C-alpha cells in the first residue's frame, strides 16, 4: 500500500463549481499534513497546511481525520487559475529531518 | 515567501558525463536541504537529505556514489549526477527548510524551480 494515496483524476469542472479532493495516508504516526499545488513542469508550492481542527483559507478548506487517516481539500467557486495538480503531503518524521511524503497528485482542470 | 533558486533550469548532456545542480536559499539560512526526483506522472521522491557541514543522508535505493551531495554553507547545496545515463533523465527539485520559524511552519519546505535533466 502506498504511503499517501490520491485519486489521480483528472477532475474536469466548470468555473464556479465546488470540487473536493481526498487523500489517505498509511502511517498513523504522521504528524504534519499539507496540500501543495504543482503546475505543469513546475515545482510544488505550498497551498496550505492541514490542522486537526480543520482550516480555511479563502475559497480553500482543508480537513483532517486522524482516526480514518484521511485528508480532504475543498475548493469553492473554482477559477480557471485553479487548474493544476494538487499534492497531498504528509510528514511522519516530525523530528529534525522533516521528510515529506508526497502523493502522486490529483489533476484539476477548470473550464470556462 | 522564502525564495529558493536552482541552477541550471535545464540541462542536456551526453551519457557518461557529470552534471552539477546548485540549490540556493536566497533570503534565509537553511541547515537542511532536500533533493527530490520526479519522473513523468509520478510523485516527488526524496533522494537525500543534505545537512550543512555533514554528510548527506540517502534514501534507500539511491546510490550515494552516483549522486554526490555537498552542503558547504547555510545557503548552498549541490547535487552532482556522476556518469549520467539516460535513465537518470528526470526533474530534480531541491527544497530548503528555514533555520528557525514559527511552530506551524517548522516543517514547511520551500522548493526550488527544479532542474530538468535529459541524458542522451
Coordinates of N, CA and C in Angstrom, one line a residue:
Chain A
X1 N 0.9 -1.2 0.0 CA 0.0 0.0 0.0 C 0.9 1.2 0.0
X2 N 0.6 2.2 -0.9 CA 1.4 3.4 -0.9 C 1.1 4.2 0.3
X3 N 2.2 5.0 0.7 CA 2.1 5.8 1.9 C 1.0 6.9 1.8
X4 N 0.9 7.5 0.7 CA -0.1 8.6 0.5 C -0.8 8.3 -0.8
X5 N -2.1 8.1 -0.7 CA -2.9 7.8 -1.9 C -3.9 8.9 -2.3
X6 N -3.9 9.2 -3.5 CA -4.9 10.2 -4.0 C -5.5 9.6 -5.3
X7 N -6.7 10.1 -5.6 CA -7.3 9.8 -6.9 C -6.6 10.7 -7.9
X8 N -6.1 10.1 -8.9 CA -5.3 10.9 -9.9 C -6.1 11.9 -10.7
X9 N -7.4 11.6 -10.8 CA -8.3 12.4 -11.6 C -8.1 12.0 -13.1
X10 N -8.3 12.9 -14.1 CA -8.5 14.4 -13.8 C -9.9 14.7 -13.4
X11 N -10.0 15.8 -12.7 CA -11.3 16.4 -12.4 C -11.5 17.5 -13.3
X12 N -12.5 17.4 -14.2 CA -12.8 18.5 -15.1 C -14.1 19.2 -14.7
X13 N -14.0 20.4 -14.3 CA -15.2 21.1 -13.7 C -15.3 22.5 -14.4
X14 N -16.5 23.0 -14.4 CA -16.8 24.4 -14.9 C -16.4 25.4 -13.9
X15 N -16.1 26.6 -14.4 CA -15.8 27.7 -13.5 C -17.0 27.9 -12.5
X16 N -16.6 28.2 -11.3 CA -17.7 28.4 -10.3 C -18.1 27.1 -9.5
X17 N -17.6 26.0 -10.0 CA -18.0 24.7 -9.3 C -17.2 24.6 -8.0
X18 N -17.8 23.7 -7.2 CA -17.1 23.3 -6.0 C -16.6 21.9 -6.2
X19 N -15.3 21.7 -5.8 CA -14.7 20.4 -6.1 C -13.9 20.0 -4.8
X20 N -14.0 18.7 -4.6 CA -13.3 18.1 -3.3 C -12.3 17.0 -3.7
X21 N -11.2 17.1 -3.1 CA -10.2 16.1 -3.3 C -10.0 15.3 -2.0
X22 N -9.7 14.0 -2.1 CA -9.5 13.2 -0.9 C -8.1 12.6 -0.9
X23 N -7.6 12.2 0.2 CA -6.3 11.6 0.3 C -6.3 10.7 1.6
X24 N -5.6 9.6 1.5 CA -5.5 8.8 2.6 C -4.0 8.5 2.8
X25 N -3.6 8.3 4.1 CA -2.2 8.0 4.4 C -2.1 6.8 5.2
X26 N -1.0 6.1 5.1 CA -1.0 4.8 5.8 C -0.3 4.8 7.1
X27 N 0.6 5.8 7.4 CA 1.3 5.8 8.6 C 0.6 6.6 9.7
X28 N 0.1 5.9 10.7 CA -0.6 6.5 11.7 C 0.2 7.5 12.6
X29 N 1.6 7.4 12.4 CA 2.5 8.2 13.2 C 2.7 9.6 12.5
X30 N 2.1 9.8 11.3 CA 2.2 11.0 10.6 C 1.8 12.2 11.5
X31 N 2.6 13.2 11.4 CA 2.3 14.3 12.3 C 1.9 15.7 11.6
X32 N 2.4 15.9 10.4 CA 2.0 17.1 9.8 C 1.5 16.8 8.4
X33 N 0.6 17.7 8.0 CA -0.2 17.4 6.7 C -0.3 18.7 5.9
X34 N -0.2 18.5 4.6 CA -0.1 19.7 3.8 C -0.8 19.4 2.4
X35 N -1.3 20.5 1.8 CA -1.7 20.4 0.4 C -0.7 21.3 -0.3
X36 N -0.1 20.8 -1.4 CA 0.7 21.5 -2.3 C 0.0 21.6 -3.6
X37 N 0.4 22.6 -4.4 CA -0.1 22.8 -5.7 C 1.1 22.7 -6.7
X38 N 1.0 22.0 -7.8 CA 2.1 21.9 -8.7 C 1.5 22.1 -10.1
X39 N 2.0 23.2 -10.7 CA 1.6 23.5 -12.1 C 2.5 22.6 -13.0
X40 N 2.1 22.5 -14.3 CA 2.8 21.6 -15.2 C 4.3 22.0 -15.3
X41 N 5.1 21.0 -15.1 CA 6.6 21.2 -15.3 C 7.2 22.3 -14.4
X42 N 6.5 22.5 -13.2 CA 7.0 23.5 -12.2 C 7.2 22.8 -10.9
X43 N 7.8 23.5 -10.0 CA 8.0 23.0 -8.6 C 6.7 23.1 -7.8
X44 N 6.5 22.2 -6.8 CA 5.3 22.3 -6.0 C 5.4 23.5 -5.1
X45 N 4.2 24.1 -4.8 CA 4.2 25.2 -3.9 C 3.1 25.0 -2.9
X46 N 3.5 25.3 -1.6 CA 2.6 25.1 -0.5 C 1.3 25.9 -0.7
X47 N 0.2 25.1 -0.6 CA -1.2 25.8 -0.7 C -1.6 26.1 0.7
X48 N -1.6 25.0 1.5 CA -2.0 25.2 2.9 C -1.6 24.0 3.8
X49 N -1.4 24.3 5.0 CA -1.2 23.2 6.0 C -2.6 22.7 6.4
X50 N -2.6 21.5 6.9 CA -3.9 21.0 7.4 C -3.8 20.7 8.9
X51 N -4.8 21.3 9.6 CA -4.8 21.1 11.1 C -6.0 20.3 11.5
X52 N -5.8 19.7 12.7 CA -6.8 18.7 13.2 C -8.2 19.4 13.3
X53 N -8.2 20.6 13.6 CA -9.5 21.3 13.7 C -10.1 21.7 12.4
X54 N -9.4 21.5 11.3 CA -9.8 21.9 10.0 C -9.5 23.4 9.9
X55 N -9.2 23.8 8.7 CA -8.8 25.2 8.5 C -9.2 25.7 7.1
X56 N -9.4 27.0 7.0 CA -9.9 27.6 5.8 C -9.0 28.7 5.4
X57 N -8.8 28.8 4.1 CA -8.1 30.0 3.5 C -8.8 30.4 2.3
X58 N -9.6 31.5 2.4 CA -10.4 31.9 1.3 C -11.3 30.9 0.8
X59 N -11.1 30.5 -0.5 CA -12.0 29.5 -1.1 C -11.6 28.1 -0.8
X60 N -10.5 27.9 -0.1 CA -10.0 26.6 0.2 C -10.2 26.2 1.6
X61 N -10.7 24.9 1.8 CA -10.9 24.4 3.1 C -10.3 23.0 3.2
X62 N -9.5 22.8 4.2 CA -8.8 21.5 4.4 C -9.3 20.9 5.7
X63 N -9.5 19.6 5.6 CA -10.0 18.8 6.8 C -9.0 17.6 7.0
X64 N -8.9 17.3 8.3 CA -8.1 16.1 8.7 C -8.9 15.2 9.6
X65 N -8.9 13.9 9.3 CA -9.5 13.0 10.2 C -8.4 11.9 10.5
X66 N -7.9 12.1 11.7 CA -6.7 11.3 12.1 C -7.2 9.8 12.3
X67 N -8.4 9.6 12.8 CA -8.9 8.3 13.1 C -9.0 7.5 11.8
X68 N -9.4 8.1 10.7 CA -9.6 7.5 9.4 C -8.3 7.6 8.6
X69 N -7.4 8.5 9.0 CA -6.2 8.7 8.3 C -6.6 9.3 6.9
X70 N -7.3 10.3 6.9 CA -7.9 10.9 5.7 C -7.8 12.4 5.8
X71 N -7.5 12.9 4.6 CA -7.3 14.4 4.5 C -8.2 14.8 3.3
X72 N -8.7 16.0 3.4 CA -9.5 16.5 2.2 C -9.2 17.9 1.9
X73 N -9.5 18.3 0.7 CA -9.4 19.7 0.3 C -10.6 20.1 -0.5
X74 N -11.2 21.1 -0.1 CA -12.4 21.6 -0.8 C -12.1 23.0 -1.4
X75 N -12.4 23.1 -2.7 CA -12.3 24.3 -3.4 C -13.6 24.8 -3.8
X76 N -14.0 26.0 -3.4 CA -15.3 26.6 -3.7 C -15.1 27.6 -4.9
X77 N -16.1 27.8 -5.6 CA -16.1 28.9 -6.7 C -14.8 28.8 -7.5
X78 N -14.6 27.6 -8.1 CA -13.4 27.3 -8.9 C -13.1 28.4 -9.9
X79 N -11.8 28.7 -10.0 CA -11.4 29.7 -11.0 C -10.5 28.9 -12.1
X80 N -10.4 29.5 -13.2 CA -9.5 28.9 -14.3 C -8.1 28.7 -13.8
X81 N -7.7 29.7 -12.9 CA -6.3 29.7 -12.4 C -6.1 28.6 -11.4
X82 N -7.2 27.9 -11.0 CA -7.0 26.8 -10.0 C -6.6 25.5 -10.7
X83 N -6.6 25.5 -12.0 CA -6.2 24.3 -12.8 C -4.7 24.0 -12.5
X84 N -4.5 22.8 -12.0 CA -3.2 22.4 -11.5 C -3.3 21.0 -11.0
X85 N -2.2 20.5 -10.5 CA -2.2 19.2 -9.8 C -2.0 19.5 -8.3
X86 N -2.9 18.9 -7.5 CA -2.9 19.1 -6.1 C -2.3 17.9 -5.4
X87 N -1.2 18.2 -4.6 CA -0.5 17.1 -4.0 C -0.8 17.0 -2.5
X88 N -1.1 15.9 -2.1 CA -1.4 15.6 -0.7 C 0.0 15.2 -0.1
X89 N 0.4 15.8 1.0 CA 1.7 15.6 1.5 C 1.7 15.4 3.0
X90 N 2.4 14.4 3.5 CA 2.4 14.1 4.9 C 3.9 14.1 5.4
X91 N 4.0 14.4 6.7 CA 5.4 14.2 7.3 C 5.2 13.4 8.5
X92 N 5.7 12.2 8.5 CA 5.6 11.3 9.7 C 6.8 11.2 10.5
X93 N 7.8 12.0 10.1 CA 9.0 12.0 10.9 C 8.8 12.9 12.1
X94 N 8.5 14.2 11.8 CA 8.2 15.2 12.8 C 9.4 15.6 13.6
X95 N 10.6 15.0 13.3 CA 11.8 15.4 14.1 C 12.6 16.4 13.2
X96 N 13.9 16.3 13.4 CA 14.7 17.3 12.8 C 14.8 17.1 11.2
X97 N 14.5 16.0 10.7 CA 14.6 15.8 9.3 C 13.4 16.3 8.6
X98 N 12.2 16.1 9.1 CA 11.0 16.6 8.5 C 10.8 16.1 7.1
X99 N 11.0 14.9 6.8 CA 10.9 14.3 5.5 C 9.4 14.4 5.0
X100 N 9.2 14.8 3.8 CA 7.8 14.9 3.3 C 7.6 13.7 2.4
X101 N 6.4 13.2 2.5 CA 6.0 12.1 1.6 C 4.9 12.6 0.8
X102 N 5.1 12.5 -0.5 CA 4.1 13.1 -1.5 C 3.2 12.1 -2.1
X103 N 2.0 12.4 -2.3 CA 1.1 11.6 -3.1 C 1.4 12.0 -4.6
X104 N 0.8 11.2 -5.5 CA 1.0 11.4 -6.9 C 0.3 12.6 -7.4
X105 N -0.7 13.1 -6.6 CA -1.4 14.3 -7.0 C -2.7 14.0 -7.7
X106 N -3.6 15.0 -7.6 CA -4.9 14.9 -8.3 C -4.9 16.1 -9.3
X107 N -5.2 15.8 -10.5 CA -5.2 16.8 -11.5 C -6.6 17.5 -11.6
X108 N -6.6 18.8 -11.6 CA -7.8 19.6 -11.7 C -7.7 20.4 -12.9
X109 N -8.8 20.4 -13.7 CA -8.9 21.3 -14.9 C -10.2 22.0 -14.8
X110 N -10.1 23.3 -14.7 CA -11.3 24.2 -14.6 C -11.6 24.8 -16.0
X111 N -12.7 24.6 -16.5 CA -13.1 25.0 -17.8 C -14.0 26.2 -17.8
X112 N -13.9 27.1 -18.8 CA -14.8 28.3 -18.8 C -16.2 27.9 -19.1
Chain B
X1 N 7.1 35.1 0.6 CA 7.6 33.8 1.0 C 9.1 33.6 0.7
X2 N 9.7 32.6 1.3 CA 11.1 32.4 1.1 C 11.4 32.0 -0.4
X3 N 12.6 32.3 -0.8 CA 13.0 32.1 -2.2 C 14.1 31.1 -2.3
X4 N 13.9 30.1 -3.1 CA 15.0 29.1 -3.3 C 15.2 29.0 -4.8
X5 N 16.5 29.1 -5.2 CA 16.8 29.1 -6.6 C 17.6 27.8 -7.0
X6 N 17.5 27.4 -8.2 CA 18.2 26.3 -8.7 C 18.9 26.6 -10.0
X7 N 20.0 26.1 -10.2 CA 20.7 26.3 -11.5 C 21.5 25.1 -11.9
X8 N 21.4 24.7 -13.1 CA 20.6 25.3 -14.2 C 19.2 24.8 -14.2
X9 N 18.4 25.5 -15.0 CA 16.9 25.1 -15.0 C 16.7 23.9 -15.9
X10 N 17.6 23.8 -16.9 CA 17.5 22.7 -17.9 C 18.9 22.3 -18.3
X11 N 19.2 21.1 -18.5 CA 20.5 20.6 -19.0 C 20.3 19.4 -19.8
X12 N 21.0 19.4 -20.9 CA 21.0 18.2 -21.8 C 22.5 17.8 -21.9
X13 N 22.7 16.5 -21.7 CA 24.1 16.1 -21.7 C 24.2 14.7 -22.3
X14 N 25.5 14.4 -22.7 CA 25.7 13.1 -23.2 C 25.9 12.0 -22.1
X15 N 25.6 10.8 -22.4 CA 25.7 9.7 -21.5 C 27.2 9.6 -21.1
X16 N 27.4 9.5 -19.8 CA 28.7 9.3 -19.2 C 29.3 10.6 -18.6
X17 N 28.7 11.7 -18.9 CA 29.2 13.0 -18.3 C 28.6 13.2 -17.0
X18 N 29.2 14.1 -16.2 CA 28.7 14.5 -14.9 C 28.0 15.9 -15.0
X19 N 27.0 16.0 -14.2 CA 26.2 17.2 -14.2 C 26.0 17.7 -12.7
X20 N 26.3 19.0 -12.5 CA 26.2 19.6 -11.2 C 25.0 20.5 -11.2
X21 N 24.2 20.4 -10.1 CA 23.0 21.2 -9.9 C 23.1 22.0 -8.6
X22 N 22.9 23.3 -8.7 CA 23.0 24.1 -7.5 C 21.7 24.5 -6.9
X23 N 21.6 24.5 -5.6 CA 20.4 24.9 -4.9 C 20.7 25.9 -3.9
X24 N 20.1 27.1 -4.0 CA 20.5 28.2 -3.1 C 19.2 28.7 -2.4
X25 N 19.3 29.0 -1.1 CA 18.3 29.7 -0.4 C 18.7 31.2 -0.4
X26 N 17.9 32.0 -1.0 CA 18.3 33.4 -1.3 C 18.1 34.4 -0.2
X27 N 17.1 34.1 0.6 CA 16.8 35.1 1.7 C 16.6 34.5 3.1
X28 N 17.1 33.3 3.2 CA 17.1 32.7 4.6 C 18.2 31.6 4.7
X29 N 18.5 31.3 5.9 CA 19.5 30.2 6.1 C 18.8 28.9 6.2
X30 N 19.4 27.9 5.6 CA 18.8 26.6 5.6 C 19.8 25.5 6.1
X31 N 19.7 25.0 7.3 CA 20.6 24.0 7.7 C 20.3 22.7 7.0
X32 N 19.1 22.5 6.6 CA 18.6 21.3 5.9 C 18.1 21.6 4.5
X33 N 18.6 20.9 3.6 CA 18.0 21.0 2.2 C 17.7 19.5 1.8
X34 N 16.8 19.4 0.9 CA 16.3 18.1 0.5 C 16.4 18.1 -1.1
X35 N 16.8 16.9 -1.6 CA 16.8 16.7 -3.0 C 15.8 15.6 -3.4
X36 N 14.9 16.0 -4.3 CA 13.9 15.1 -4.8 C 14.1 14.9 -6.3
X37 N 13.4 13.8 -6.8 CA 13.4 13.5 -8.2 C 12.0 13.2 -8.6
X38 N 11.6 13.6 -9.7 CA 10.2 13.3 -10.2 C 10.2 12.9 -11.6
X39 N 9.8 11.6 -11.8 CA 9.7 11.1 -13.2 C 8.3 11.5 -13.7
X40 N 8.1 11.5 -15.0 CA 6.8 11.9 -15.6 C 5.6 11.1 -14.9
X41 N 4.6 11.9 -14.5 CA 3.4 11.4 -13.9 C 3.6 10.6 -12.7
X42 N 4.7 10.8 -12.0 CA 5.0 10.2 -10.8 C 5.1 11.2 -9.7
X43 N 5.1 10.7 -8.4 CA 5.2 11.7 -7.3 C 6.6 12.0 -7.1
X44 N 6.8 13.1 -6.4 CA 8.2 13.5 -6.0 C 8.7 12.4 -5.0
X45 N 9.9 12.0 -5.3 CA 10.5 11.0 -4.4 C 11.8 11.6 -3.8
X46 N 11.9 11.6 -2.5 CA 13.0 12.1 -1.8 C 14.2 11.2 -2.1
X47 N 15.3 11.9 -2.5 CA 16.6 11.2 -2.8 C 17.5 11.2 -1.6
X48 N 17.6 12.4 -1.0 CA 18.6 12.5 0.1 C 18.3 13.8 0.8
X49 N 18.7 13.8 2.1 CA 18.6 15.0 2.9 C 20.0 15.5 3.2
X50 N 20.2 16.8 2.9 CA 21.5 17.4 3.0 C 21.6 18.3 4.2
X51 N 22.5 18.1 5.0 CA 22.7 18.9 6.2 C 24.0 19.7 6.1
X52 N 23.9 20.9 6.4 CA 25.1 21.8 6.3 C 26.2 21.3 7.2
X53 N 27.4 21.1 6.6 CA 28.6 20.7 7.4 C 28.7 19.2 7.7
X54 N 27.8 18.4 7.2 CA 27.8 17.0 7.5 C 27.4 16.2 6.2
X55 N 27.6 14.9 6.3 CA 27.3 14.0 5.2 C 25.8 14.0 4.9
X56 N 25.4 13.8 3.7 CA 24.0 13.7 3.4 C 23.5 12.3 3.8
X57 N 22.2 12.3 4.0 CA 21.5 11.0 4.3 C 20.7 10.6 3.1
X58 N 21.0 9.4 2.5 CA 20.4 9.0 1.3 C 19.3 8.0 1.6
X59 N 18.2 8.1 0.8 CA 17.1 7.2 0.9 C 17.5 5.9 0.3
X60 N 16.8 4.9 0.7 CA 17.1 3.5 0.2 C 16.9 3.5 -1.3
X61 N 17.9 2.9 -1.9 CA 17.9 2.7 -3.4 C 18.6 3.8 -4.1
X62 N 19.0 4.8 -3.4 CA 19.7 6.0 -4.1 C 21.2 5.8 -3.8
X63 N 22.0 5.7 -4.9 CA 23.4 5.5 -4.8 C 24.1 6.7 -4.4
X64 N 24.8 6.7 -3.3 CA 25.5 7.9 -2.8 C 26.7 8.2 -3.7
X65 N 27.3 7.2 -4.3 CA 28.5 7.5 -5.1 C 28.1 8.0 -6.5
X66 N 26.9 7.9 -6.8 CA 26.4 8.4 -8.1 C 25.8 9.8 -8.0
X67 N 25.2 10.0 -6.9 CA 24.5 11.3 -6.6 C 25.3 11.9 -5.5
X68 N 26.3 12.8 -5.8 CA 27.1 13.4 -4.8 C 26.5 14.7 -4.3
X69 N 26.4 14.8 -3.0 CA 25.7 16.0 -2.4 C 26.7 16.7 -1.5
X70 N 26.8 18.0 -1.7 CA 27.7 18.8 -0.9 C 26.9 20.0 -0.4
X71 N 26.9 20.2 0.9 CA 26.1 21.3 1.6 C 27.1 22.1 2.3
X72 N 27.8 22.9 1.6 CA 29.0 23.6 2.1 C 28.7 24.9 3.0
X73 N 27.5 25.4 2.8 CA 27.1 26.6 3.5 C 25.7 26.6 3.8
X74 N 25.2 27.5 4.6 CA 23.8 27.5 5.0 C 22.9 28.0 3.9
X75 N 23.4 28.3 2.8 CA 22.6 28.8 1.7 C 22.8 28.0 0.4
X76 N 23.7 27.0 0.4 CA 24.0 26.4 -0.8 C 24.2 24.9 -0.7
X77 N 23.5 24.1 -1.5 CA 23.7 22.7 -1.6 C 23.8 22.3 -3.1
X78 N 24.7 21.4 -3.4 CA 24.9 21.0 -4.8 C 24.7 19.5 -4.9
X79 N 24.1 19.1 -6.0 CA 23.9 17.7 -6.3 C 24.6 17.4 -7.6
X80 N 25.5 16.5 -7.6 CA 26.3 16.1 -8.8 C 25.9 14.7 -9.3
X81 N 25.3 14.6 -10.5 CA 25.0 13.3 -11.0 C 26.2 12.9 -11.8
X82 N 26.9 11.9 -11.3 CA 28.1 11.4 -11.9 C 27.8 10.3 -13.0
X83 N 28.6 10.4 -14.1 CA 28.4 9.4 -15.1 C 26.9 9.2 -15.5
X84 N 26.3 10.3 -15.9 CA 24.8 10.2 -16.1 C 24.5 9.3 -17.2
X85 N 23.3 8.6 -17.1 CA 22.8 7.7 -18.1 C 21.4 8.1 -18.5
X86 N 20.9 7.7 -19.6 CA 19.5 8.1 -20.0 C 18.5 7.8 -18.9
X87 N 18.6 6.8 -18.1 CA 17.6 6.5 -17.0 C 17.7 7.5 -15.9
X88 N 18.7 8.4 -15.9 CA 18.8 9.4 -14.9 C 18.0 10.7 -15.3
X89 N 17.6 10.7 -16.6 CA 16.8 11.8 -17.1 C 15.5 12.0 -16.2
X90 N 15.4 13.2 -15.6 CA 14.3 13.4 -14.7 C 14.2 14.9 -14.3
X91 N 13.3 15.2 -13.5 CA 13.1 16.5 -13.0 C 13.6 16.5 -11.5
X92 N 14.7 17.2 -11.3 CA 15.3 17.2 -10.0 C 15.0 18.5 -9.3
X93 N 14.4 18.4 -8.1 CA 14.0 19.6 -7.3 C 14.6 19.6 -6.0
X94 N 15.1 20.7 -5.6 CA 15.6 20.8 -4.2 C 14.6 21.6 -3.4
X95 N 14.7 21.4 -2.1 CA 13.9 22.3 -1.2 C 14.8 22.6 0.0
X96 N 14.4 23.7 0.7 CA 15.1 24.1 1.8 C 14.2 24.4 3.0
X97 N 14.6 24.1 4.2 CA 13.8 24.4 5.3 C 14.5 25.5 6.1
X98 N 13.7 26.4 6.7 CA 14.2 27.5 7.4 C 15.0 27.0 8.7
X99 N 16.0 27.8 9.1 CA 16.8 27.5 10.3 C 15.8 27.6 11.5
X100 N 15.0 28.6 11.5 CA 14.0 28.7 12.6 C 12.8 29.4 12.1
X101 N 11.7 29.1 12.7 CA 10.5 29.8 12.3 C 9.4 29.5 13.2
X102 N 8.2 29.9 12.9 CA 7.0 29.7 13.7 C 6.8 28.2 13.8
X103 N 6.2 27.8 14.9 CA 6.0 26.4 15.1 C 5.2 25.7 13.9
X104 N 4.2 26.4 13.5 CA 3.3 25.9 12.5 C 4.0 25.8 11.1
X105 N 5.1 26.5 11.0 CA 5.8 26.4 9.7 C 7.1 25.6 9.8
X106 N 7.2 25.0 10.9 CA 8.5 24.3 11.2 C 8.8 23.3 10.0
X107 N 7.9 22.6 9.6 CA 8.1 21.6 8.6 C 7.9 22.1 7.2
X108 N 7.6 23.3 7.0 CA 7.4 23.8 5.7 C 8.7 23.9 4.9
X109 N 8.6 23.3 3.7 CA 9.8 23.3 2.8 C 9.5 24.3 1.7
X110 N 10.5 25.0 1.3 CA 10.4 25.9 0.1 C 11.2 25.3 -1.0
X111 N 10.5 25.2 -2.1 CA 11.1 24.4 -3.2 C 11.7 25.3 -4.3
X112 N 12.8 24.8 -4.8 CA 13.4 25.5 -6.0 C 12.6 25.2 -7.2
X113 N 12.9 25.9 -8.3 CA 12.1 25.7 -9.5 C 12.4 24.5 -10.3
X114 N 13.3 23.7 -9.9 CA 13.6 22.4 -10.5 C 14.6 22.5 -11.6
X115 N 15.2 21.4 -11.9 CA 16.2 21.3 -13.0 C 15.8 20.1 -13.8
X116 N 15.5 20.3 -15.1 CA 15.1 19.2 -16.0 C 16.4 18.6 -16.6
X117 N 16.7 17.4 -16.3 CA 17.9 16.8 -16.9 C 17.5 15.8 -18.0
X118 N 18.1 16.0 -19.1 CA 18.0 15.0 -20.2 C 19.3 14.4 -20.6
X119 N 19.5 13.1 -20.5 CA 20.7 12.5 -20.8 C 20.5 11.7 -22.1
X120 N 21.3 12.1 -23.1 CA 21.1 11.5 -24.4 C 21.9 10.2 -24.6

